Amino acid sequence: MTLMEDAKKGIITPLIKNVAEKEGIDSETVRSCVAEGLITIPKNVNSSSNLCGIGKYMSTKINANIGTSRDYVDIDTEVEKAKSAERYGADTLMDLSTGGELDKIRKKVMDSINMSFGTVPIYQAASSHKSVVDMSSDDMFDAVLKHAKGGVDFVTIHAGANLNALERLRNSDRITDVVSRGGAFTIAWMVHNEQENPFYSEFDYLLEIAHEYDMTLSLGDGMRPGCINDASDGPKFMEFITLGELIKKARNQNVQTFVEGPGHVPVDEIELSVQGMKKLCDGAPLYLLGPLVTDIAPGYDHITGAIGGTIAGMYGADFLCMTTPSEHLALPSIEDIKEGAIVTRIAAHSADLLKDGQKERARSVDTEMAYARKNLDWNTQYNLAIDSEKAQSIRESRVTESDACSMCGDLCAMEIVKKALEKEKSN
């Protein structure tokens, strides 16, 4: 049986109990939410990865993307990126490799980490062909099956990029058309072959594979907007509607899912995107890339994504895919992965300060930091900091003879007032 089947039967499995303990939520709440599809715990039956609960009442999770390209293949570098993502706080990792020996790369990366692991099988389906439009529907499903057998915990499937969405795209005034790579493969294939997306038309077969291995389906946003201008248009919302229909089918077959969302979205439209997807997809866990709140910050899109991620988390997003300084520019470096992970952790924690089920726990950490600052307790501050290495390095590189930091030294505001109040009290 799948985890969802057990949950529907009222069984609190060790996986559910483990996640409940990690999140500080009672096990019955987690079980009931898994049964309804409101919490997802990606865990392939052939996987030994650590558990990660995503969704209602859970802390906001973050994903890191690594992977080769046809221009740059270095397996050891990708392994180091994966380790860096894990070290600096990512909860899950996706291998998006498109170049080199994909089976070898995937296994080596999986073996190097303990995080929940995801892939995009259509990349492998296309890899053996000169053109993506030459792959067959069998290639697509064979890739999904291969990844399922290999222990992949969740796979991104762009099943909502169907002929209906394609028609909306043709009739739209989009600037960037399709920026999702998997979505682009799918759209190009449909146009060339004049056929429906196999992952949509044969979705029941996809569910059979996922059910057999208890592999979670991440229903991808193939029509996500690639610029602010395209943020809330017809193709995007048409895909939302389709994904909502597919979520219901998956739940009926006891397959866990979450749903992916945009993309590039201006601040004033994030609430619409998040709550619209939550409503149309019946509360399924929501996984967002960013969203990036402006198009003009190449080199800093880890920051534009973190701004959008915090706001999206406030309105109900559950899972943030980190962006790095290399977004839109190049394959990320190991240092880019570190920076992206840390900045996205800041966004996730900022969202948790407002979330049901996590608010009290998240705010207790900030409160502890506040007391540590008041008391000039530097070791506690370092231990609580999201990037303790950087915090300690900055302070210790700028020496002061006082107990405060070198910004104020003996003129530390808190120390001055603390002494004044203590003197007043003693008098």
Short mmCIF file of C-alpha atoms in Angstrom, two decimals:
data_model
loop_
_atom_site.label_atom_id
_atom_site.label_comp_id
_atom_site.label_asym_id
_atom_site.label_seq_id
_atom_site.Cartn_x
_atom_site.Cartn_y
_atom_site.Cartn_z
CA MET A 1 0.00 0.00 0.00
CA THR A 2 1.03 3.60 -0.50
CA LEU A 3 1.45 6.01 2.38
CA MET A 4 -1.80 7.72 1.38
CA GLU A 5 -3.68 4.42 1.48
CA ASP A 6 -2.39 3.73 4.99
CA ALA A 7 -3.34 7.23 6.07
CA LYS A 8 -6.86 6.86 4.68
CA LYS A 9 -7.24 3.66 6.72
CA GLY A 10 -6.33 5.53 9.88
CA ILE A 11 -2.85 4.03 10.19
CA ILE A 12 -0.18 6.23 11.72
CA THR A 13 2.91 4.80 10.04
CA PRO A 14 6.49 5.32 11.30
CA LEU A 15 6.98 7.81 8.43
CA ILE A 16 4.03 9.89 9.58
CA LYS A 17 5.11 9.71 13.22
CA ASN A 18 8.65 10.75 12.31
CA VAL A 19 7.49 13.78 10.33
CA ALA A 20 5.08 14.78 13.10
CA GLU A 21 7.91 14.74 15.64
CA LYS A 22 10.18 16.79 13.39
CA GLU A 23 7.51 19.43 12.82
CA GLY A 24 6.12 19.60 16.36
CA ILE A 25 2.65 18.57 15.15
CA ASP A 26 0.57 15.71 16.55
CA SER A 27 0.66 12.50 14.51
CA GLU A 28 -3.09 12.31 13.96
CA THR A 29 -3.13 15.75 12.34
CA VAL A 30 -0.35 14.71 9.99
CA ARG A 31 -2.11 11.43 9.18
CA SER A 32 -5.41 13.10 8.38
CA CYS A 33 -3.70 15.70 6.17
CA VAL A 34 -1.77 13.00 4.27
CA ALA A 35 -5.05 11.16 3.74
CA GLU A 36 -6.62 14.31 2.27
CA GLY A 37 -3.59 15.19 0.16
CA LEU A 38 -2.86 18.36 2.13
CA ILE A 39 0.52 17.07 3.33
CA THR A 40 2.90 15.14 1.11
CA ILE A 41 5.84 13.05 2.36
CA PRO A 42 7.88 12.11 -0.74
CA LYS A 43 9.38 8.67 -0.11
CA ASN A 44 9.88 6.05 -2.81
CA VAL A 45 9.68 2.46 -1.53
CA ASN A 46 13.23 1.97 -2.87
CA SER A 47 14.59 5.14 -1.24
CA SER A 48 16.63 5.57 1.93
CA SER A 49 16.41 9.37 1.98
CA ASN A 50 15.50 11.43 5.03
CA LEU A 51 11.84 12.25 5.49
CA CYS A 52 10.44 15.63 4.50
CA GLY A 53 6.87 16.75 5.16
CA ILE A 54 5.50 19.35 2.76
CA GLY A 55 2.18 21.14 3.12
CA LYS A 56 -0.35 22.25 5.69
CA TYR A 57 1.05 22.93 9.19
CA MET A 58 4.54 22.00 7.98
CA SER A 59 7.51 24.36 8.04
CA THR A 60 8.25 25.91 4.65
CA LYS A 61 10.63 23.62 2.79
CA ILE A 62 13.25 24.53 0.21
CA ASN A 63 14.56 22.66 -2.82
CA ALA A 64 17.90 23.00 -4.56
CA ASN A 65 18.42 22.27 -8.27
CA ILE A 66 21.70 20.90 -9.56
CA GLY A 67 22.63 19.10 -12.77
CA THR A 68 24.79 19.01 -15.86
CA SER A 69 24.07 20.59 -19.22
CA ARG A 70 25.15 19.50 -22.68
CA ASP A 71 27.69 22.34 -22.54
CA TYR A 72 29.18 21.41 -19.18
CA VAL A 73 29.45 17.88 -17.73
CA ASP A 74 31.41 17.39 -14.51
CA ILE A 75 29.90 14.78 -12.21
CA ASP A 76 32.21 15.54 -9.29
CA THR A 77 31.19 19.21 -9.36
CA GLU A 78 27.49 18.29 -9.30
CA VAL A 79 28.11 15.99 -6.33
CA GLU A 80 29.82 18.84 -4.49
CA LYS A 81 26.88 21.12 -5.32
CA ALA A 82 24.50 18.52 -3.88
CA LYS A 83 26.56 18.24 -0.68
CA SER A 84 26.70 22.02 -0.39
CA ALA A 85 22.92 22.29 -0.76
CA GLU A 86 22.43 19.74 2.00
CA ARG A 87 25.02 21.36 4.26
CA TYR A 88 23.43 24.79 3.98
CA GLY A 89 19.88 23.72 4.68
CA ALA A 90 18.06 22.50 1.57
CA ASP A 91 15.35 19.95 2.40
CA THR A 92 15.20 18.33 -1.02
CA LEU A 93 17.36 18.13 -4.12
CA MET A 94 16.46 17.81 -7.81
CA ASP A 95 18.87 16.55 -10.44
CA LEU A 96 18.09 18.41 -13.67
CA SER A 97 20.95 16.92 -15.69
CA THR A 98 20.64 17.00 -19.47
CA GLY A 99 24.23 16.21 -20.49
CA GLY A 100 26.51 13.20 -20.02
CA GLU A 101 25.63 9.73 -18.73
CA LEU A 102 22.38 10.58 -16.97
CA ASP A 103 21.94 7.25 -15.17
CA LYS A 104 25.46 7.43 -13.76
CA ILE A 105 25.09 11.08 -12.74
CA ARG A 106 21.73 10.49 -11.05
CA LYS A 107 22.97 7.52 -9.02
CA LYS A 108 26.19 9.21 -7.95
CA VAL A 109 24.34 12.32 -6.79
CA MET A 110 21.68 10.26 -4.97
CA ASP A 111 24.34 8.23 -3.18
CA SER A 112 26.11 11.39 -1.98
CA ILE A 113 23.20 12.88 0.02
CA ASN A 114 20.36 11.93 2.36
CA MET A 115 17.77 14.44 1.16
CA SER A 116 14.51 13.60 -0.54
CA PHE A 117 15.43 13.39 -4.23
CA GLY A 118 13.59 14.48 -7.37
CA THR A 119 14.07 14.46 -11.15
CA VAL A 120 12.39 15.46 -14.41
CA PRO A 121 12.19 12.22 -16.41
CA ILE A 122 11.35 13.91 -19.72
CA TYR A 123 14.93 15.20 -19.78
CA GLN A 124 16.15 11.61 -19.99
CA ALA A 125 13.47 10.71 -22.53
CA ALA A 126 14.77 13.46 -24.80
CA SER A 127 18.46 12.83 -24.18
CA SER A 128 18.87 9.95 -26.64
CA HIS A 129 17.49 11.98 -29.55
CA LYS A 130 19.02 14.81 -31.52
CA SER A 131 15.75 16.73 -31.27
CA VAL A 132 13.31 16.61 -28.37
CA VAL A 133 10.39 16.23 -30.78
CA ASP A 134 11.72 12.84 -31.90
CA MET A 135 11.16 11.11 -28.56
CA SER A 136 8.16 8.79 -28.33
CA SER A 137 5.52 8.47 -25.67
CA ASP A 138 7.15 5.15 -24.74
CA ASP A 139 10.42 7.02 -24.17
CA MET A 140 8.61 9.33 -21.76
CA PHE A 141 7.01 6.60 -19.68
CA ASP A 142 10.11 4.38 -19.79
CA ALA A 143 12.07 7.25 -18.25
CA VAL A 144 9.49 7.66 -15.47
CA LEU A 145 9.62 3.93 -14.77
CA LYS A 146 13.42 3.90 -14.71
CA HIS A 147 13.51 6.75 -12.19
CA ALA A 148 10.82 5.10 -10.06
CA LYS A 149 12.71 1.79 -9.94
CA GLY A 150 15.89 3.70 -9.10
CA GLY A 151 14.41 5.15 -5.91
CA VAL A 152 13.58 8.72 -6.99
CA ASP A 153 11.19 10.16 -4.39
CA PHE A 154 9.38 12.66 -6.61
CA VAL A 155 9.26 13.47 -10.30
CA THR A 156 8.17 16.63 -12.08
CA ILE A 157 5.63 15.81 -14.78
CA HIS A 158 4.25 18.58 -17.03
CA ALA A 159 0.89 16.90 -17.53
CA GLY A 160 -1.02 20.18 -17.48
CA ALA A 161 0.74 21.48 -20.60
CA ASN A 162 -1.88 19.99 -22.91
CA LEU A 163 -3.53 20.98 -26.19
CA ASN A 164 -5.99 23.20 -24.35
CA ALA A 165 -3.15 25.17 -22.73
CA LEU A 166 -1.34 25.29 -26.08
CA GLU A 167 -4.37 26.90 -27.69
CA ARG A 168 -4.44 29.53 -24.94
CA LEU A 169 -0.76 30.19 -25.60
CA ARG A 170 -1.35 30.66 -29.32
CA ASN A 171 -4.06 33.21 -28.60
CA SER A 172 -2.18 35.07 -25.88
CA ASP A 173 0.05 38.14 -26.02
CA ARG A 174 2.83 36.54 -23.99
CA ILE A 175 6.33 37.88 -24.43
CA THR A 176 8.32 34.87 -23.23
CA ASP A 177 6.04 32.06 -24.47
CA VAL A 178 7.29 28.99 -22.51
CA VAL A 179 10.28 29.18 -20.16
CA SER A 180 9.87 25.85 -18.39
CA ARG A 181 12.33 23.47 -20.04
CA GLY A 182 10.09 20.44 -19.50
CA GLY A 183 7.11 22.47 -20.62
CA ALA A 184 8.97 23.56 -23.75
CA PHE A 185 9.89 19.96 -24.59
CA THR A 186 6.23 19.01 -24.20
CA ILE A 187 4.83 21.92 -26.21
CA ALA A 188 7.33 21.43 -29.04
CA TRP A 189 6.52 17.70 -29.12
CA MET A 190 2.77 18.33 -29.34
CA VAL A 191 3.16 20.92 -32.11
CA HIS A 192 5.50 18.71 -34.16
CA ASN A 193 3.57 15.46 -33.70
CA GLU A 194 0.09 17.02 -33.69
CA GLN A 195 -0.84 14.90 -30.69
CA GLU A 196 -1.97 15.38 -27.12
CA ASN A 197 0.65 15.37 -24.35
CA PRO A 198 1.06 11.65 -23.44
CA PHE A 199 1.42 12.47 -19.76
CA TYR A 200 -2.04 14.05 -19.93
CA SER A 201 -3.78 11.60 -22.25
CA GLU A 202 -2.32 8.56 -20.45
CA PHE A 203 -2.31 10.00 -16.94
CA ASP A 204 -3.86 6.81 -15.54
CA TYR A 205 -0.79 4.85 -16.66
CA LEU A 206 1.44 7.42 -14.98
CA LEU A 207 -0.54 6.90 -11.77
CA GLU A 208 0.00 3.14 -11.99
CA ILE A 209 3.77 3.61 -12.06
CA ALA A 210 3.71 6.15 -9.24
CA HIS A 211 1.44 3.94 -7.13
CA GLU A 212 3.65 0.86 -7.51
CA TYR A 213 6.70 2.68 -6.12
CA ASP A 214 4.84 5.18 -3.92
CA MET A 215 6.58 7.91 -5.88
CA THR A 216 5.21 11.42 -5.50
CA LEU A 217 4.13 13.36 -8.58
CA SER A 218 5.13 16.99 -8.71
CA LEU A 219 2.70 18.33 -11.28
CA GLY A 220 4.84 20.82 -13.16
CA ASP A 221 4.07 24.35 -14.28
CA GLY A 222 4.92 24.06 -17.96
CA MET A 223 3.11 27.32 -18.69
CA ARG A 224 4.62 29.34 -15.86
CA PRO A 225 5.24 33.01 -16.70
CA GLY A 226 8.81 33.92 -17.58
CA CYS A 227 8.45 37.66 -17.07
CA ILE A 228 6.35 40.10 -15.08
CA ASN A 229 4.24 40.96 -18.14
CA ASP A 230 3.03 37.35 -18.44
CA ALA A 231 2.30 36.80 -14.75
CA SER A 232 -1.46 36.30 -14.59
CA ASP A 233 -2.57 35.31 -18.05
CA GLY A 234 -4.82 32.71 -19.67
CA PRO A 235 -2.24 29.96 -20.34
CA LYS A 236 -1.15 30.00 -16.71
CA PHE A 237 -4.66 29.79 -15.28
CA MET A 238 -5.73 27.19 -17.82
CA GLU A 239 -2.91 24.99 -16.57
CA PHE A 240 -3.96 25.62 -12.95
CA ILE A 241 -7.45 24.29 -13.75
CA THR A 242 -6.05 21.18 -15.45
CA LEU A 243 -3.64 20.48 -12.59
CA GLY A 244 -6.53 20.67 -10.14
CA GLU A 245 -8.37 17.99 -12.11
CA LEU A 246 -5.27 15.77 -12.17
CA ILE A 247 -4.74 16.22 -8.42
CA LYS A 248 -8.19 14.72 -7.81
CA LYS A 249 -7.42 11.74 -10.06
CA ALA A 250 -4.16 11.12 -8.23
CA ARG A 251 -5.81 11.26 -4.81
CA ASN A 252 -8.46 8.78 -5.94
CA GLN A 253 -5.63 6.38 -6.83
CA ASN A 254 -3.80 7.07 -3.54
CA VAL A 255 -0.83 8.75 -5.19
CA GLN A 256 0.75 11.66 -3.35
CA THR A 257 1.17 14.92 -5.23
CA PHE A 258 2.16 18.50 -4.97
CA VAL A 259 1.72 21.18 -7.59
CA GLU A 260 4.25 23.61 -9.05
CA GLY A 261 3.64 27.29 -9.65
CA PRO A 262 5.17 30.42 -11.12
CA GLY A 263 7.62 31.88 -11.93
CA HIS A 264 7.88 35.68 -12.43
CA VAL A 265 5.12 37.51 -10.54
CA PRO A 266 4.92 41.14 -9.39
CA VAL A 267 4.36 41.59 -5.67
CA ASP A 268 0.73 42.69 -6.02
CA GLU A 269 -0.21 39.52 -7.94
CA ILE A 270 1.45 36.91 -5.67
CA GLU A 271 -1.63 36.56 -3.47
CA LEU A 272 -3.78 35.90 -6.56
CA SER A 273 -1.38 33.25 -7.86
CA VAL A 274 -0.95 31.41 -4.58
CA GLN A 275 -4.55 31.46 -3.42
CA GLY A 276 -5.78 30.76 -6.95
CA MET A 277 -3.63 27.64 -7.19
CA LYS A 278 -4.57 26.54 -3.68
CA LYS A 279 -8.27 26.91 -4.50
CA LEU A 280 -8.15 25.26 -7.93
CA CYS A 281 -5.93 22.42 -6.68
CA ASP A 282 -7.98 21.70 -3.55
CA GLY A 283 -5.28 22.68 -1.06
CA ALA A 284 -2.51 20.52 -2.51
CA PRO A 285 0.99 21.45 -1.31
CA LEU A 286 2.30 24.27 -3.48
CA TYR A 287 5.86 24.36 -4.81
CA LEU A 288 7.07 27.68 -6.24
CA LEU A 289 10.11 28.78 -8.19
CA GLY A 290 10.62 32.11 -6.46
CA PRO A 291 8.43 33.80 -7.49
CA LEU A 292 10.80 36.44 -8.88
CA VAL A 293 9.32 39.88 -8.31
CA THR A 294 11.21 41.77 -11.01
CA ASP A 295 12.91 40.92 -14.30
CA ILE A 296 15.86 43.33 -14.08
CA ALA A 297 18.13 41.82 -11.43
CA PRO A 298 20.35 39.24 -13.17
CA GLY A 299 23.07 38.26 -10.73
CA TYR A 300 20.71 38.91 -7.81
CA ASP A 301 17.76 36.69 -8.65
CA HIS A 302 18.37 34.68 -5.48
CA ILE A 303 17.22 37.89 -3.75
CA THR A 304 14.26 38.64 -6.06
CA GLY A 305 13.19 35.03 -5.54
CA ALA A 306 13.53 35.27 -1.77
CA ILE A 307 11.40 38.41 -1.67
CA GLY A 308 8.69 36.66 -3.66
CA GLY A 309 9.08 33.44 -1.68
CA THR A 310 8.49 35.17 1.64
CA ILE A 311 5.32 36.83 0.36
CA ALA A 312 4.13 33.61 -1.29
CA GLY A 313 4.74 31.73 1.96
CA MET A 314 2.65 34.31 3.80
CA TYR A 315 -0.27 33.50 1.49
CA GLY A 316 0.12 29.72 1.73
CA ALA A 317 3.01 28.44 -0.42
CA ASP A 318 4.56 25.35 1.17
CA PHE A 319 7.75 24.65 -0.76
CA LEU A 320 10.24 27.09 -2.31
CA CYS A 321 12.61 26.19 -5.11
CA MET A 322 15.70 28.30 -4.53
CA THR A 323 17.16 30.49 -7.22
CA THR A 324 20.86 31.33 -7.33
CA PRO A 325 22.87 34.36 -8.49
CA SER A 326 23.36 32.47 -11.78
CA GLU A 327 19.66 32.34 -12.63
CA HIS A 328 19.11 33.44 -16.26
CA LEU A 329 22.89 33.65 -16.77
CA ALA A 330 24.74 30.35 -16.38
CA LEU A 331 24.95 26.93 -14.76
CA PRO A 332 25.33 27.64 -11.02
CA SER A 333 28.62 27.14 -9.21
CA ILE A 334 29.09 25.44 -5.85
CA GLU A 335 29.23 28.88 -4.20
CA ASP A 336 26.01 29.90 -6.02
CA ILE A 337 24.25 26.86 -4.58
CA LYS A 338 25.40 27.79 -1.06
CA GLU A 339 24.24 31.38 -1.44
CA GLY A 340 20.91 30.38 -2.97
CA ALA A 341 20.24 27.88 -0.18
CA ILE A 342 20.97 30.37 2.58
CA VAL A 343 18.92 33.20 1.08
CA THR A 344 15.97 30.87 0.47
CA ARG A 345 16.19 29.56 4.04
CA ILE A 346 15.82 33.16 5.19
CA ALA A 347 12.69 33.48 3.05
CA ALA A 348 11.27 30.19 4.33
CA HIS A 349 11.84 31.11 7.98
CA SER A 350 10.34 34.57 7.43
CA ALA A 351 7.22 32.88 6.06
CA ASP A 352 7.10 30.43 8.98
CA LEU A 353 6.86 33.36 11.41
CA LEU A 354 3.29 33.79 10.10
CA LYS A 355 2.17 30.19 9.51
CA ASP A 356 -0.35 28.11 11.40
CA GLY A 357 1.43 25.20 13.02
CA GLN A 358 4.88 26.83 12.81
CA LYS A 359 4.47 30.41 14.03
CA GLU A 360 5.20 29.68 17.69
CA ARG A 361 8.28 27.55 16.99
CA ALA A 362 9.71 29.99 14.44
CA ARG A 363 9.16 33.05 16.64
CA SER A 364 10.79 31.35 19.63
CA VAL A 365 14.06 31.25 17.68
CA ASP A 366 13.85 34.98 16.91
CA THR A 367 13.06 35.69 20.55
CA GLU A 368 16.12 33.71 21.64
CA MET A 369 18.22 35.72 19.20
CA ALA A 370 16.82 38.96 20.62
CA TYR A 371 17.92 38.03 24.15
CA ALA A 372 21.33 36.93 22.87
CA ARG A 373 21.79 40.31 21.22
CA LYS A 374 20.68 42.17 24.32
CA ASN A 375 23.17 40.21 26.41
CA LEU A 376 25.96 40.47 23.82
CA ASP A 377 26.07 36.65 23.83
CA TRP A 378 27.98 36.14 20.62
CA ASN A 379 28.26 32.35 20.71
CA THR A 380 24.49 31.98 20.99
CA GLN A 381 24.04 34.47 18.17
CA TYR A 382 26.37 32.44 15.95
CA ASN A 383 24.56 29.20 16.81
CA LEU A 384 21.15 30.69 15.99
CA ALA A 385 22.22 32.43 12.79
CA ILE A 386 21.08 30.89 9.50
CA ASP A 387 24.66 31.36 8.24
CA SER A 388 26.72 31.06 11.41
CA GLU A 389 30.01 30.88 9.49
CA LYS A 390 29.49 34.26 7.85
CA ALA A 391 28.20 35.92 11.01
CA GLN A 392 31.24 34.85 13.00
CA SER A 393 33.65 35.68 10.20
CA ILE A 394 32.35 39.24 9.85
CA ARG A 395 32.47 40.00 13.56
CA GLU A 396 35.90 38.51 14.12
CA SER A 397 37.43 40.24 11.10
CA ARG A 398 36.73 43.71 12.57
CA VAL A 399 38.26 43.78 16.01
CA THR A 400 36.89 45.85 18.90
CA GLU A 401 38.10 46.07 22.47
CA SER A 402 34.52 46.27 23.76
CA ASP A 403 32.04 43.40 24.24
CA ALA A 404 29.84 44.95 21.55
CA CYS A 405 30.43 44.96 17.80
CA SER A 406 32.80 47.34 16.04
CA MET A 407 29.89 49.41 14.69
CA CYS A 408 29.39 51.07 18.08
CA GLY A 409 32.01 49.70 20.45
CA ASP A 410 31.64 51.45 23.82
CA LEU A 411 28.74 53.47 22.38
CA CYS A 412 26.52 50.37 22.05
CA ALA A 413 22.92 51.54 22.39
CA MET A 414 21.73 48.50 24.34
CA GLU A 415 24.66 48.63 26.74
CA ILE A 416 24.17 52.36 27.42
CA VAL A 417 20.47 51.96 28.23
CA LYS A 418 21.04 48.74 30.17
CA LYS A 419 23.58 50.47 32.44
CA ALA A 420 21.34 53.52 32.82
CA LEU A 421 18.38 51.41 33.89
CA GLU A 422 20.50 49.31 36.26
CA LYS A 423 21.89 52.48 37.88
CA GLU A 424 18.38 53.91 38.24
CA LYS A 425 17.19 50.69 39.83
CA SER A 426 20.11 50.58 42.28
CA ASN A 427 19.34 54.14 43.40
#
